[in-house]
Amino acid sequence: MADYKGTYETFWKQIIEDEKGNINKDQLMKELSDYKYLLDSIPSVYEEVTCNSVSKPFTDPQYVIDSHRNSFINKETALDDLRHMSEMAKHYSPYEKVIGLDAIEDLLK
């Protein structure tokens, strides 16, 4: 579990307390409202970028990033790779650029 007291002291205290240590209830409500918005919004973003494999707001960020990278292909990079593979495959035919299906499948794994 995160050090909630340390987090409060280093982050939240300066946002919701005045210089005397009194909690500004209006500011606290604003911060909690923003936090609720994030909790409600994060699942839809996670689902979109991971092809519905992640939705929990407190999922480890690195897991979400890895899931995203495994779910999506950078089209520009893939096209560059396919062009290179096509040039390399010229030995199959001097007249055509040929890329084997196996090579494409390997690229996309």
Short mmCIF file of N, CA and C in Angstrom, two decimals, residues 22-105:
data_model
loop_
_atom_site.label_atom_id
_atom_site.label_comp_id
_atom_site.label_asym_id
_atom_site.label_seq_id
_atom_site.Cartn_x
_atom_site.Cartn_y
_atom_site.Cartn_z
N ASN A 22 -6.26 24.35 8.39
CA ASN A 22 -7.69 24.12 8.26
C ASN A 22 -8.00 23.62 6.85
N ILE A 23 -8.84 22.62 6.79
CA ILE A 23 -9.22 22.05 5.50
C ILE A 23 -10.26 22.95 4.83
N ASN A 24 -10.00 23.29 3.58
CA ASN A 24 -10.92 24.06 2.76
C ASN A 24 -11.89 23.05 2.15
N LYS A 25 -13.07 22.97 2.73
CA LYS A 25 -14.04 21.95 2.31
C LYS A 25 -14.42 22.10 0.84
N ASP A 26 -14.59 23.33 0.36
CA ASP A 26 -14.93 23.54 -1.03
C ASP A 26 -13.83 23.00 -1.95
N GLN A 27 -12.58 23.28 -1.61
CA GLN A 27 -11.46 22.78 -2.41
C GLN A 27 -11.38 21.27 -2.34
N LEU A 28 -11.61 20.70 -1.18
CA LEU A 28 -11.61 19.24 -1.02
C LEU A 28 -12.68 18.62 -1.91
N MET A 29 -13.87 19.22 -1.94
CA MET A 29 -14.94 18.69 -2.78
C MET A 29 -14.56 18.77 -4.26
N LYS A 30 -13.90 19.85 -4.67
CA LYS A 30 -13.45 19.97 -6.06
C LYS A 30 -12.44 18.88 -6.41
N GLU A 31 -11.49 18.66 -5.52
CA GLU A 31 -10.46 17.64 -5.77
C GLU A 31 -11.08 16.24 -5.83
N LEU A 32 -12.01 15.97 -4.92
CA LEU A 32 -12.68 14.67 -4.94
C LEU A 32 -13.53 14.50 -6.18
N SER A 33 -14.15 15.58 -6.64
CA SER A 33 -14.94 15.51 -7.87
C SER A 33 -14.03 15.20 -9.06
N ASP A 34 -12.88 15.86 -9.13
CA ASP A 34 -11.92 15.58 -10.20
C ASP A 34 -11.44 14.13 -10.13
N TYR A 35 -11.17 13.66 -8.94
CA TYR A 35 -10.70 12.28 -8.75
C TYR A 35 -11.77 11.29 -9.20
N LYS A 36 -13.02 11.56 -8.88
CA LYS A 36 -14.13 10.69 -9.31
C LYS A 36 -14.23 10.68 -10.83
N TYR A 37 -14.05 11.84 -11.44
CA TYR A 37 -14.07 11.90 -12.90
C TYR A 37 -12.98 11.00 -13.50
N LEU A 38 -11.79 11.07 -12.94
CA LEU A 38 -10.70 10.21 -13.42
C LEU A 38 -11.04 8.74 -13.25
N LEU A 39 -11.56 8.38 -12.08
CA LEU A 39 -11.91 6.98 -11.83
C LEU A 39 -12.97 6.49 -12.81
N ASP A 40 -13.89 7.37 -13.16
CA ASP A 40 -14.94 7.00 -14.13
C ASP A 40 -14.42 6.96 -15.56
N SER A 41 -13.43 7.78 -15.87
CA SER A 41 -12.93 7.92 -17.24
C SER A 41 -11.86 6.91 -17.61
N ILE A 42 -11.01 6.59 -16.70
CA ILE A 42 -9.85 5.73 -16.99
C ILE A 42 -10.24 4.38 -17.59
N PRO A 43 -11.28 3.70 -17.09
CA PRO A 43 -11.60 2.40 -17.70
C PRO A 43 -11.88 2.46 -19.20
N SER A 44 -12.58 3.48 -19.66
CA SER A 44 -12.88 3.54 -21.09
C SER A 44 -11.61 3.80 -21.91
N VAL A 45 -10.69 4.59 -21.38
CA VAL A 45 -9.43 4.83 -22.08
C VAL A 45 -8.59 3.55 -22.10
N TYR A 46 -8.48 2.91 -20.95
CA TYR A 46 -7.71 1.66 -20.88
C TYR A 46 -8.29 0.61 -21.82
N GLU A 47 -9.61 0.48 -21.84
CA GLU A 47 -10.24 -0.51 -22.71
C GLU A 47 -9.92 -0.22 -24.18
N GLU A 48 -9.98 1.05 -24.55
CA GLU A 48 -9.72 1.44 -25.94
C GLU A 48 -8.29 1.14 -26.34
N VAL A 49 -7.33 1.51 -25.53
CA VAL A 49 -5.93 1.35 -25.94
C VAL A 49 -5.39 -0.06 -25.74
N THR A 50 -6.16 -0.92 -25.07
CA THR A 50 -5.70 -2.30 -24.86
C THR A 50 -6.63 -3.33 -25.51
N CYS A 51 -7.50 -2.88 -26.40
CA CYS A 51 -8.47 -3.78 -27.06
C CYS A 51 -9.28 -4.56 -26.02
N ASN A 52 -9.77 -3.84 -25.04
CA ASN A 52 -10.66 -4.37 -23.99
C ASN A 52 -10.01 -5.39 -23.06
N SER A 53 -8.69 -5.39 -22.97
CA SER A 53 -8.05 -6.36 -22.07
C SER A 53 -7.78 -5.77 -20.68
N VAL A 54 -7.88 -4.45 -20.53
CA VAL A 54 -7.65 -3.79 -19.24
C VAL A 54 -8.73 -2.75 -19.03
N SER A 55 -9.27 -2.69 -17.80
CA SER A 55 -10.25 -1.65 -17.50
C SER A 55 -10.14 -1.08 -16.09
N LYS A 56 -9.47 -1.76 -15.21
CA LYS A 56 -9.41 -1.32 -13.81
C LYS A 56 -8.52 -0.09 -13.67
N PRO A 57 -9.01 0.98 -13.02
CA PRO A 57 -8.23 2.21 -12.89
C PRO A 57 -6.90 2.06 -12.18
N PHE A 58 -6.79 1.11 -11.28
CA PHE A 58 -5.55 0.96 -10.51
C PHE A 58 -4.63 -0.12 -11.07
N THR A 59 -4.84 -0.48 -12.33
CA THR A 59 -3.95 -1.43 -12.98
C THR A 59 -2.56 -0.81 -13.09
N ASP A 60 -1.54 -1.62 -12.89
CA ASP A 60 -0.15 -1.15 -13.00
C ASP A 60 0.04 -0.48 -14.35
N PRO A 61 0.50 0.77 -14.36
CA PRO A 61 0.66 1.49 -15.63
C PRO A 61 1.54 0.77 -16.65
N GLN A 62 2.59 0.12 -16.20
CA GLN A 62 3.46 -0.58 -17.15
C GLN A 62 2.71 -1.72 -17.82
N TYR A 63 1.81 -2.37 -17.09
CA TYR A 63 1.00 -3.44 -17.68
C TYR A 63 0.08 -2.87 -18.77
N VAL A 64 -0.50 -1.71 -18.52
CA VAL A 64 -1.36 -1.06 -19.51
C VAL A 64 -0.55 -0.70 -20.75
N ILE A 65 0.64 -0.14 -20.55
CA ILE A 65 1.51 0.23 -21.67
C ILE A 65 1.90 -1.01 -22.47
N ASP A 66 2.30 -2.06 -21.78
CA ASP A 66 2.68 -3.30 -22.47
C ASP A 66 1.49 -3.89 -23.23
N SER A 67 0.31 -3.85 -22.63
CA SER A 67 -0.89 -4.36 -23.31
C SER A 67 -1.19 -3.54 -24.56
N HIS A 68 -1.02 -2.24 -24.45
CA HIS A 68 -1.24 -1.37 -25.61
C HIS A 68 -0.26 -1.71 -26.73
N ARG A 69 1.00 -1.84 -26.37
CA ARG A 69 2.02 -2.14 -27.38
C ARG A 69 1.77 -3.49 -28.05
N ASN A 70 1.24 -4.45 -27.30
CA ASN A 70 0.94 -5.75 -27.87
C ASN A 70 -0.33 -5.74 -28.71
N SER A 71 -1.19 -4.75 -28.50
CA SER A 71 -2.47 -4.71 -29.19
C SER A 71 -2.45 -3.91 -30.48
N PHE A 72 -1.53 -2.98 -30.60
CA PHE A 72 -1.53 -2.08 -31.74
C PHE A 72 -0.23 -2.13 -32.50
N ILE A 73 -0.34 -1.83 -33.78
CA ILE A 73 0.80 -1.82 -34.67
C ILE A 73 1.03 -0.37 -35.09
N ASN A 74 2.25 0.08 -35.02
CA ASN A 74 2.60 1.39 -35.56
C ASN A 74 2.64 1.23 -37.07
N LYS A 75 1.64 1.80 -37.74
CA LYS A 75 1.49 1.59 -39.18
C LYS A 75 2.69 2.11 -39.97
N GLU A 76 3.25 3.22 -39.57
CA GLU A 76 4.39 3.78 -40.29
C GLU A 76 5.60 2.84 -40.19
N THR A 77 5.85 2.35 -38.99
CA THR A 77 6.97 1.43 -38.80
C THR A 77 6.73 0.13 -39.56
N ALA A 78 5.51 -0.39 -39.49
CA ALA A 78 5.20 -1.64 -40.19
C ALA A 78 5.35 -1.47 -41.70
N LEU A 79 4.89 -0.34 -42.22
CA LEU A 79 5.02 -0.11 -43.66
C LEU A 79 6.49 0.00 -44.07
N ASP A 80 7.29 0.69 -43.27
CA ASP A 80 8.73 0.77 -43.56
C ASP A 80 9.36 -0.62 -43.53
N ASP A 81 8.98 -1.42 -42.54
CA ASP A 81 9.53 -2.78 -42.46
C ASP A 81 9.12 -3.61 -43.67
N LEU A 82 7.86 -3.48 -44.09
CA LEU A 82 7.39 -4.25 -45.26
C LEU A 82 8.10 -3.79 -46.54
N ARG A 83 8.34 -2.49 -46.67
CA ARG A 83 9.09 -2.01 -47.83
C ARG A 83 10.50 -2.61 -47.85
N HIS A 84 11.13 -2.61 -46.70
CA HIS A 84 12.48 -3.18 -46.60
C HIS A 84 12.46 -4.67 -46.93
N MET A 85 11.48 -5.37 -46.40
CA MET A 85 11.38 -6.81 -46.67
C MET A 85 11.13 -7.05 -48.16
N SER A 86 10.34 -6.17 -48.79
CA SER A 86 10.07 -6.31 -50.21
C SER A 86 11.35 -6.13 -51.03
N GLU A 87 12.15 -5.14 -50.66
CA GLU A 87 13.42 -4.92 -51.35
C GLU A 87 14.34 -6.13 -51.17
N MET A 88 14.33 -6.70 -50.00
CA MET A 88 15.19 -7.85 -49.72
C MET A 88 14.71 -9.09 -50.46
N ALA A 89 13.43 -9.13 -50.84
CA ALA A 89 12.86 -10.31 -51.49
C ALA A 89 13.00 -10.27 -53.01
N LYS A 90 13.71 -9.28 -53.52
CA LYS A 90 13.84 -9.15 -54.98
C LYS A 90 14.46 -10.38 -55.64
N HIS A 91 15.21 -11.16 -54.87
CA HIS A 91 15.86 -12.32 -55.47
C HIS A 91 14.85 -13.37 -55.94
N TYR A 92 13.58 -13.27 -55.49
CA TYR A 92 12.56 -14.20 -55.97
C TYR A 92 12.18 -13.89 -57.40
N SER A 93 12.16 -12.62 -57.75
CA SER A 93 11.81 -12.22 -59.11
C SER A 93 12.43 -10.85 -59.37
N PRO A 94 13.16 -10.70 -60.44
CA PRO A 94 13.76 -9.39 -60.73
C PRO A 94 12.74 -8.36 -61.16
N TYR A 95 11.51 -8.80 -61.46
CA TYR A 95 10.49 -7.89 -61.97
C TYR A 95 9.47 -7.45 -60.92
N GLU A 96 9.39 -8.19 -59.84
CA GLU A 96 8.39 -7.87 -58.83
C GLU A 96 9.02 -7.86 -57.44
N LYS A 97 8.41 -7.10 -56.57
CA LYS A 97 8.79 -7.11 -55.17
C LYS A 97 7.86 -8.09 -54.47
N VAL A 98 8.44 -9.13 -53.89
CA VAL A 98 7.65 -10.19 -53.30
C VAL A 98 7.98 -10.31 -51.82
N ILE A 99 6.94 -10.40 -51.02
CA ILE A 99 7.11 -10.66 -49.59
C ILE A 99 6.25 -11.88 -49.27
N GLY A 100 6.85 -12.85 -48.64
CA GLY A 100 6.11 -14.04 -48.28
C GLY A 100 5.20 -13.80 -47.09
N LEU A 101 4.10 -14.52 -47.06
CA LEU A 101 3.14 -14.41 -45.97
C LEU A 101 3.80 -14.74 -44.64
N ASP A 102 4.68 -15.73 -44.62
CA ASP A 102 5.38 -16.08 -43.39
C ASP A 102 6.18 -14.90 -42.83
N ALA A 103 6.82 -14.16 -43.73
CA ALA A 103 7.61 -13.01 -43.31
C ALA A 103 6.71 -11.93 -42.71
N ILE A 104 5.56 -11.71 -43.29
CA ILE A 104 4.61 -10.72 -42.77
C ILE A 104 4.09 -11.17 -41.42
N GLU A 105 3.76 -12.43 -41.30
CA GLU A 105 3.28 -12.95 -40.01
C GLU A 105 4.34 -12.81 -38.92
#
